[in-house]
Structures are given as structure tokens and as C-alpha cells.
Amino acid sequence: MKQRIYITRKISNEIVEWLKQFVDVKMWMEEETPVPRAILQKEIREVDGLYCLLTEQVDRELINQANNLKVISNMAVGYNNIDIEYAAKKGIAVTNTPGVLTETTADLTFSLLMATARRLGEAEQFLREGKWTTWSPMLLTGQDIYGTTLGIIGLGRIGEAVARRAKGFGMKIIYYNRNRKPNVERELNLTYYPFEELLKTADYICILTPFTDETKNLIDEREFKLMKPNTILINTSRGGIVNEEALYKALSKNQIWGAGLDVFDEEPISADHPLLSLKNVVVTPHIGSASIQTRMRMAKLAAENLISVLQKKQCSFIVN
Ligand code: GLV
């Protein structure tokens, strides 16, 4: 008898067909709505593999419902939605999809940086609302990118890819990471700065670190106070790394100049959230890796990871 898996969202037919060669597949058939928790709790009971997204909280309670589970394959590089230690205790492998989304997420990070610096959201709204009456010397003026300093917090794969883009834009690049990376420093001409020094120095700060207990509220009131009035903060990692209340205060008091955000404490962020009332914020709905090609690569890699673990083959993307 074939092993069984559950997929928590409707994914492409091509990948489902590929999976069906190896396993019996059951899938939540909605594309835009996450599987309700009660259904997931029921479906997880007998399956050998779970193919899930970052919208599912795979916590201790859910893992305890599973009787046969051997692998949880997350279609994302981040896995803060999964209790990986508890899964390990239960002998369940957790896998993710790094690498395939690096360049695409770096593209979005840099897009947000540019959009915030040059006020693209505001400018488009201004034009669409019929407010454009004449060319005007100081109309919608923003910040320069060329010649400024980018501070990268978290120099992993995506951090390095952002640094390569920044280099092409003539920026000076500084970084903070738990471990220094001398080879990358040499290759990309990066300078390591202690955390607080980076906050005081950078014109642009990109958050590219994973979300862990250690990075929760890493950027809070104290950190905003260290930043410069022209600082632009970009977060394409996870919302919880930046304290949103402190961010709102810093932006509304013009303690910093602007923010570009792809991720939020609570997703989806509600349309009446105070942050969305601010003009100096550019927002996107967690689309860092959202190119057609990359989302297909992620979906395929998540499928391959799941099958590798079930077939007891070598899998390089087990995180626990
Ligand atoms: C998306 O946020 C991911 O972690 O892949």
C-alpha cells in the first residue's frame, strides 16, 4: 500500500501528478483560503507526510494528533510556523525550500527599498487621484540611493544577494550577523559593524535574519532611537522581528524616514491597521518569493523533500 500525504493548499496539477507516482495524495482544494484548523487536525491523523505552507501553525498540539507522520515539508524557507524541536522529539523530519527563492526575494527587497526611497506608492496614488497639475521642483522628492550606506542585518543567502544588488547601485555596504563572514566581506567589499553601530550609521536597513526567540522584537523602541532621521527600514523576513508599535511611533514622529514592509506581525494585516494610515510606508502582502518561476521551484522542491524523506533517501533540506 502506498504511503499517504496531505497537502494543505491547492497546488499545481503537475506537482500533484508527480507526487502521485509515489504516494496517495489528499489535498485541501482551495487556492486562496487556508485549510481550517479542525480539518487539518483530522487529516493529519493517519498521513505519513504533510506538505504545508507558512499559513499553517504546526505546533505541539497539531503534531500530537499525528499517528504516522514522518515528514513535514514546508513550502517556504522560513519555518517559524513549525515547532521543529518537538517534531524532532517525535522523530518527524521538517524540511524547507532554501536557495531556489534567494534571488527573487532579494529582488523584492531591493524593489521595496527603491519604492520607499522614491515614494512610488504615494506618487502613483497622487497621479491616479488627478492631483498632478504641473512639474514642480520639490514634488514628491525622496532619498538618493547612490552613494548611501546599506546596513544588512542577517547575512545569509538572501542578505548576500541583496548586497550584490546594492553594489551595482553604488552603495557602501555594512552588515551585522551572528558570525562574521570574512570571505563574503572580501568578495563583496562589505564591512562588519556591531549591531548598534550599524543602526547609527546605515541610511537603509534591511532585515534579513530568520525569526527566532532571539530575533523577536530585535528592532524595538531603543533601536529606532539609535537610527538617523533619514533611515529607511526594509523588512522582507518576518513581521515579529520588528516591534510594530515602536515602528509606528518612529514613523509617525519622523524619527526615521520611511519603511518598506512585506511582512507583518499578523498576516493578513487588517486594512485599518495604524501603519497603513502612514504615507511614509510602502507595503506588499508577503510576496518576497512570488515570481511564477520561483513559486514553481519552491513547490517542486517541497514535493521532492517530502518524497526523499519518505523513501529514506538523502535530503539536504532537513532543518531539525
Ligand atoms: C517566505 O516567507 C518564506 O519563508 O519562504
CSV table of C-alpha atoms and ligand atoms in Angstrom, one decimal:
chain,number,residue,atom,x,y,z
A,1,MET,CA,0.0,0.0,0.0
A,2,LYS,CA,1.2,3.5,-0.9
A,3,GLN,CA,2.1,5.9,1.9
A,4,ARG,CA,-0.3,8.8,2.3
A,5,ILE,CA,0.2,12.6,2.3
A,6,TYR,CA,-1.9,15.7,2.9
A,7,ILE,CA,-1.3,18.9,1.1
A,8,THR,CA,-2.7,22.0,2.8
A,9,ARG,CA,-3.5,24.1,-0.2
A,10,LYS,CA,-4.3,23.5,-3.9
A,11,ILE,CA,-1.0,23.4,-5.7
A,12,SER,CA,-0.2,22.9,-9.4
A,13,ASN,CA,-1.5,19.7,-11.1
A,14,GLU,CA,1.9,18.9,-12.4
A,15,ILE,CA,3.3,18.6,-8.9
A,16,VAL,CA,0.3,16.6,-7.6
A,17,GLU,CA,0.7,14.2,-10.6
A,18,TRP,CA,4.4,13.8,-9.9
A,19,LEU,CA,3.7,13.1,-6.2
A,20,LYS,CA,1.0,10.5,-7.1
A,21,GLN,CA,3.7,8.3,-8.6
A,22,PHE,CA,4.9,7.7,-5.1
A,23,VAL,CA,2.1,8.4,-2.6
A,24,ASP,CA,-1.6,8.7,-2.2
A,25,VAL,CA,-2.5,12.4,-2.2
A,26,LYS,CA,-5.2,14.2,-0.4
A,27,MET,CA,-5.3,18.0,-0.8
A,28,TRP,CA,-7.3,21.0,0.5
A,29,MET,CA,-8.8,22.2,-2.8
A,30,GLU,CA,-8.9,25.9,-2.1
A,31,GLU,CA,-6.2,28.2,-3.6
A,32,GLU,CA,-6.9,31.3,-1.6
A,33,THR,CA,-8.1,30.0,1.7
A,34,PRO,CA,-6.0,28.1,4.2
A,35,VAL,CA,-7.3,24.8,5.4
A,36,PRO,CA,-9.4,25.2,8.6
A,37,ARG,CA,-7.5,24.0,11.7
A,38,ALA,CA,-10.2,21.4,12.6
A,39,ILE,CA,-9.9,19.8,9.2
A,40,LEU,CA,-6.1,19.8,9.4
A,41,GLN,CA,-6.3,18.2,12.8
A,42,LYS,CA,-8.4,15.4,11.4
A,43,GLU,CA,-6.4,14.9,8.2
A,44,ILE,CA,-3.0,14.8,9.9
A,45,ARG,CA,-4.0,11.7,12.0
A,46,GLU,CA,-3.2,9.0,9.6
A,47,VAL,CA,-0.9,10.5,7.0
A,48,ASP,CA,2.8,9.8,6.6
A,49,GLY,CA,3.7,13.2,5.2
A,50,LEU,CA,2.4,16.7,5.5
A,51,TYR,CA,3.0,19.3,2.7
A,52,CYS,CA,2.2,22.7,4.2
A,53,LEU,CA,2.6,26.4,3.8
A,54,LEU,CA,3.6,29.1,6.3
A,55,THR,CA,-0.1,29.8,6.9
A,56,GLU,CA,-0.3,26.6,9.0
A,57,GLN,CA,0.7,26.6,12.6
A,58,VAL,CA,2.2,23.2,13.0
A,59,ASP,CA,2.6,23.3,16.8
A,60,ARG,CA,2.8,20.7,19.5
A,61,GLU,CA,-1.0,20.3,19.7
A,62,LEU,CA,-1.2,19.5,15.9
A,63,ILE,CA,1.8,17.2,15.9
A,64,ASN,CA,0.2,15.3,18.8
A,65,GLN,CA,-2.7,14.4,16.6
A,66,ALA,CA,-0.5,12.6,14.1
A,67,ASN,CA,0.0,8.8,14.5
A,68,ASN,CA,2.1,8.0,11.4
A,69,LEU,CA,3.7,11.3,10.5
A,70,LYS,CA,7.4,11.1,9.3
A,71,VAL,CA,7.9,14.4,7.4
A,72,ILE,CA,6.6,17.9,7.5
A,73,SER,CA,7.6,19.7,4.2
A,74,ASN,CA,7.2,23.4,4.4
A,75,MET,CA,6.9,25.3,1.1
A,76,ALA,CA,9.0,28.2,2.4
A,77,VAL,CA,12.5,28.9,3.5
A,78,GLY,CA,11.3,30.2,6.9
A,79,TYR,CA,9.9,27.6,9.3
A,80,ASN,CA,8.9,29.6,12.4
A,81,ASN,CA,5.4,28.2,11.9
A,82,ILE,CA,6.5,24.8,12.9
A,83,ASP,CA,7.7,23.5,16.3
A,84,ILE,CA,10.8,21.9,14.8
A,85,GLU,CA,12.2,20.7,18.2
A,86,TYR,CA,9.0,19.0,19.1
A,87,ALA,CA,8.8,17.4,15.7
A,88,ALA,CA,12.4,16.1,16.1
A,89,LYS,CA,11.5,14.6,19.5
A,90,LYS,CA,8.7,12.7,17.8
A,91,GLY,CA,11.1,11.5,15.1
A,92,ILE,CA,9.4,13.7,12.4
A,93,ALA,CA,11.7,15.4,9.9
A,94,VAL,CA,11.0,19.0,8.9
A,95,THR,CA,12.2,20.3,5.6
A,96,ASN,CA,12.2,23.8,3.9
A,97,THR,CA,13.0,25.3,0.5
A,98,PRO,CA,16.1,27.5,0.7
A,99,GLY,CA,18.2,28.5,-2.3
A,100,VAL,CA,15.5,28.5,-5.0
A,101,LEU,CA,14.0,31.7,-3.7
A,102,THR,CA,17.1,33.7,-2.9
A,103,GLU,CA,17.4,35.9,-6.0
A,104,THR,CA,13.6,36.5,-6.2
A,105,THR,CA,13.4,37.6,-2.6
A,106,ALA,CA,16.4,39.8,-3.0
A,107,ASP,CA,14.7,41.4,-6.0
A,108,LEU,CA,11.6,42.2,-3.9
A,109,THR,CA,13.7,43.5,-1.0
A,110,PHE,CA,15.5,45.9,-3.4
A,111,SER,CA,12.3,46.9,-5.1
A,112,LEU,CA,10.8,47.9,-1.7
A,113,LEU,CA,14.0,49.8,-0.9
A,114,MET,CA,13.7,51.8,-4.1
A,115,ALA,CA,9.9,52.2,-3.8
A,116,THR,CA,10.2,53.6,-0.3
A,117,ALA,CA,13.2,55.9,-1.1
A,118,ARG,CA,11.4,57.4,-4.1
A,119,ARG,CA,7.9,57.3,-2.7
A,120,LEU,CA,6.5,55.2,-5.5
A,121,GLY,CA,3.2,54.3,-3.7
A,122,GLU,CA,2.4,57.9,-2.9
A,123,ALA,CA,3.4,59.1,-6.4
A,124,GLU,CA,1.2,56.6,-8.1
A,125,GLN,CA,-1.8,57.4,-5.9
A,126,PHE,CA,-1.2,61.1,-6.4
A,127,LEU,CA,-1.3,60.7,-10.2
A,128,ARG,CA,-4.3,58.3,-10.2
A,129,GLU,CA,-6.3,60.8,-8.0
A,130,GLY,CA,-5.9,63.5,-10.5
A,131,LYS,CA,-3.7,65.7,-8.3
A,132,TRP,CA,-0.9,66.2,-10.8
A,133,THR,CA,-1.2,69.8,-12.0
A,134,THR,CA,2.4,70.7,-13.0
A,135,TRP,CA,6.0,69.7,-12.9
A,136,SER,CA,7.3,71.1,-9.7
A,137,PRO,CA,10.9,71.3,-8.3
A,138,MET,CA,10.2,69.6,-5.0
A,139,LEU,CA,7.2,67.5,-5.9
A,140,LEU,CA,7.4,64.0,-4.3
A,141,THR,CA,11.1,64.3,-3.7
A,142,GLY,CA,12.6,61.2,-2.0
A,143,GLN,CA,16.0,59.9,-0.9
A,144,ASP,CA,19.1,59.1,-3.0
A,145,ILE,CA,20.3,55.5,-3.2
A,146,TYR,CA,23.6,56.0,-5.0
A,147,GLY,CA,26.4,56.9,-2.5
A,148,THR,CA,24.4,56.0,0.6
A,149,THR,CA,25.1,53.2,3.1
A,150,LEU,CA,23.1,50.0,3.3
A,151,GLY,CA,23.1,48.1,6.6
A,152,ILE,CA,22.2,44.4,6.2
A,153,ILE,CA,21.0,42.6,9.4
A,154,GLY,CA,21.4,38.9,8.7
A,155,LEU,CA,23.9,37.9,6.1
A,156,GLY,CA,22.5,34.6,4.8
A,157,ARG,CA,21.9,33.7,1.2
A,158,ILE,CA,19.3,36.5,0.7
A,159,GLY,CA,21.5,39.1,2.5
A,160,GLU,CA,24.3,38.3,0.2
A,161,ALA,CA,22.1,38.6,-2.9
A,162,VAL,CA,20.8,42.0,-1.7
A,163,ALA,CA,24.4,43.1,-1.1
A,164,ARG,CA,25.3,42.2,-4.8
A,165,ARG,CA,22.4,44.4,-6.0
A,166,ALA,CA,23.4,47.2,-3.7
A,167,LYS,CA,26.9,47.1,-5.0
A,168,GLY,CA,25.6,47.7,-8.5
A,169,PHE,CA,23.8,50.7,-7.2
A,170,GLY,CA,26.9,52.3,-5.9
A,171,MET,CA,26.1,51.9,-2.2
A,172,LYS,CA,28.5,51.3,0.7
A,173,ILE,CA,27.5,48.1,2.4
A,174,ILE,CA,27.8,47.3,6.1
A,175,TYR,CA,26.4,44.2,7.8
A,176,TYR,CA,25.7,42.7,11.1
A,177,ASN,CA,25.5,38.9,11.6
A,178,ARG,CA,26.0,36.5,14.5
A,179,ASN,CA,29.1,35.2,12.8
A,180,ARG,CA,31.4,37.3,10.7
A,181,LYS,CA,31.9,36.1,7.1
A,182,PRO,CA,35.4,37.2,6.0
A,183,ASN,CA,35.1,35.5,2.6
A,184,VAL,CA,31.9,37.3,1.7
A,185,GLU,CA,33.4,40.6,3.2
A,186,ARG,CA,36.3,40.3,0.7
A,187,GLU,CA,34.2,39.2,-2.3
A,188,LEU,CA,31.5,41.9,-2.0
A,189,ASN,CA,33.5,44.6,-0.2
A,190,LEU,CA,31.3,44.5,2.9
A,191,THR,CA,32.3,45.9,6.3
A,192,TYR,CA,31.2,44.2,9.5
A,193,TYR,CA,29.6,46.6,12.1
A,194,PRO,CA,28.5,45.8,15.6
A,195,PHE,CA,24.7,45.9,15.8
A,196,GLU,CA,24.3,49.3,17.4
A,197,GLU,CA,26.9,50.9,15.2
A,198,LEU,CA,25.1,49.6,12.2
A,199,LEU,CA,21.8,51.2,13.4
A,200,LYS,CA,23.6,54.5,14.0
A,201,THR,CA,25.3,54.5,10.6
A,202,ALA,CA,23.1,53.0,7.9
A,203,ASP,CA,20.8,55.1,5.6
A,204,TYR,CA,18.9,51.9,4.7
A,205,ILE,CA,18.5,48.9,7.0
A,206,CYS,CA,17.4,45.6,5.5
A,207,ILE,CA,16.2,42.9,7.9
A,208,LEU,CA,17.1,39.5,6.5
A,209,THR,CA,17.5,37.4,9.6
A,210,PRO,CA,15.3,34.3,10.4
A,211,PHE,CA,12.6,34.8,13.1
A,212,THR,CA,13.6,33.0,16.3
A,213,ASP,CA,13.2,33.6,20.0
A,214,GLU,CA,16.5,35.5,19.7
A,215,THR,CA,15.3,37.9,16.9
A,216,LYS,CA,11.8,38.6,18.2
A,217,ASN,CA,11.4,42.4,18.6
A,218,LEU,CA,15.1,42.8,17.6
A,219,ILE,CA,14.1,46.2,16.3
A,220,ASP,CA,12.2,48.0,19.1
A,221,GLU,CA,11.9,51.5,20.6
A,222,ARG,CA,15.6,51.5,21.7
A,223,GLU,CA,16.8,50.5,18.3
A,224,PHE,CA,14.7,53.2,16.5
A,225,LYS,CA,16.2,55.8,18.8
A,226,LEU,CA,19.7,54.9,17.5
A,227,MET,CA,18.7,55.3,13.9
A,228,LYS,CA,19.1,58.5,11.8
A,229,PRO,CA,16.1,60.7,10.7
A,230,ASN,CA,16.8,59.7,7.1
A,231,THR,CA,16.9,56.0,7.8
A,232,ILE,CA,14.6,53.7,5.7
A,233,LEU,CA,13.8,50.3,7.2
A,234,ILE,CA,13.0,47.4,4.9
A,235,ASN,CA,11.6,44.1,6.3
A,236,THR,CA,11.1,41.1,4.0
A,237,SER,CA,11.8,38.5,6.6
A,238,ARG,CA,9.1,38.1,9.3
A,239,GLY,CA,7.0,40.7,11.0
A,240,GLY,CA,7.8,39.7,14.6
A,241,ILE,CA,11.4,40.8,14.2
A,242,VAL,CA,10.3,44.5,14.3
A,243,ASN,CA,8.0,45.7,17.1
A,244,GLU,CA,5.2,47.2,15.1
A,245,GLU,CA,4.0,49.6,17.8
A,246,ALA,CA,7.5,51.0,18.1
A,247,LEU,CA,7.8,51.2,14.3
A,248,TYR,CA,4.5,53.1,14.1
A,249,LYS,CA,5.8,55.6,16.7
A,250,ALA,CA,9.1,56.1,14.9
A,251,LEU,CA,7.5,56.6,11.6
A,252,SER,CA,4.7,59.0,12.8
A,253,LYS,CA,7.2,61.1,14.8
A,254,ASN,CA,9.6,61.1,11.8
A,255,GLN,CA,12.3,59.6,14.0
A,256,ILE,CA,13.0,57.5,10.8
A,257,TRP,CA,12.2,58.5,7.2
A,258,GLY,CA,10.2,55.5,6.0
A,259,ALA,CA,9.7,51.8,5.9
A,260,GLY,CA,9.1,49.2,3.2
A,261,LEU,CA,7.3,46.1,4.6
A,262,ASP,CA,6.4,42.8,3.0
A,263,VAL,CA,5.8,41.0,6.3
A,264,PHE,CA,3.7,41.8,9.4
A,265,ASP,CA,3.1,40.6,12.9
A,266,GLU,CA,-0.3,39.4,12.0
A,267,GLU,CA,-1.0,38.3,8.4
A,268,PRO,CA,-3.0,39.4,6.6
A,269,ILE,CA,-2.6,42.8,8.3
A,270,SER,CA,-6.1,44.4,8.7
A,271,ALA,CA,-6.9,47.3,6.4
A,272,ASP,CA,-7.4,49.7,9.3
A,273,HIS,CA,-4.1,49.0,11.0
A,274,PRO,CA,-2.4,52.3,12.1
A,275,LEU,CA,0.7,51.5,10.0
A,276,LEU,CA,-1.4,51.6,6.8
A,277,SER,CA,-2.5,55.2,7.6
A,278,LEU,CA,1.1,56.5,7.2
A,279,LYS,CA,2.3,57.9,3.9
A,280,ASN,CA,5.9,57.0,4.6
A,281,VAL,CA,5.2,53.3,4.4
A,282,VAL,CA,5.3,51.1,1.3
A,283,VAL,CA,3.6,47.7,1.8
A,284,THR,CA,3.2,44.5,0.0
A,285,PRO,CA,1.3,41.3,1.0
A,286,HIS,CA,4.2,38.8,1.8
A,287,ILE,CA,5.2,38.4,-1.8
A,288,GLY,CA,9.0,38.2,-1.4
A,289,SER,CA,9.4,35.0,-3.4
A,290,ALA,CA,6.4,35.5,-5.6
A,291,SER,CA,7.6,35.1,-9.1
A,292,ILE,CA,5.9,32.4,-11.2
A,293,GLN,CA,9.1,30.6,-11.8
A,294,THR,CA,10.3,30.7,-8.1
A,295,ARG,CA,6.9,29.6,-6.7
A,296,MET,CA,7.0,26.6,-9.1
A,297,ARG,CA,10.6,25.8,-8.0
A,298,MET,CA,9.6,26.0,-4.3
A,299,ALA,CA,6.5,23.8,-4.8
A,300,LYS,CA,8.6,21.2,-6.7
A,301,LEU,CA,11.4,21.3,-4.1
A,302,ALA,CA,8.9,20.9,-1.2
A,303,ALA,CA,7.5,17.8,-3.1
A,304,GLU,CA,11.0,16.3,-3.6
A,305,ASN,CA,11.9,16.9,0.0
A,306,LEU,CA,8.8,15.1,1.2
A,307,ILE,CA,9.4,12.1,-1.1
A,308,SER,CA,13.1,11.9,-0.2
A,309,VAL,CA,12.3,11.6,3.5
A,310,LEU,CA,9.5,9.1,3.0
A,311,GLN,CA,11.8,7.0,0.8
A,312,LYS,CA,14.6,7.3,3.3
A,313,LYS,CA,16.8,8.9,0.7
A,314,GLN,CA,19.4,11.7,1.3
A,315,CYS,CA,17.7,15.1,1.8
A,316,SER,CA,19.8,18.2,2.2
A,317,PHE,CA,17.0,20.4,3.5
A,318,ILE,CA,16.1,18.8,6.8
A,319,VAL,CA,16.1,21.6,9.4
A,320,ASN,CA,15.7,19.6,12.7
B,1,GLV,C1,8.6,33.1,2.8
B,1,GLV,O1,8.4,34.0,3.6
B,1,GLV,C2,9.5,32.0,3.0
B,1,GLV,O2,9.9,31.9,4.2
B,1,GLV,O3,9.8,31.3,2.1
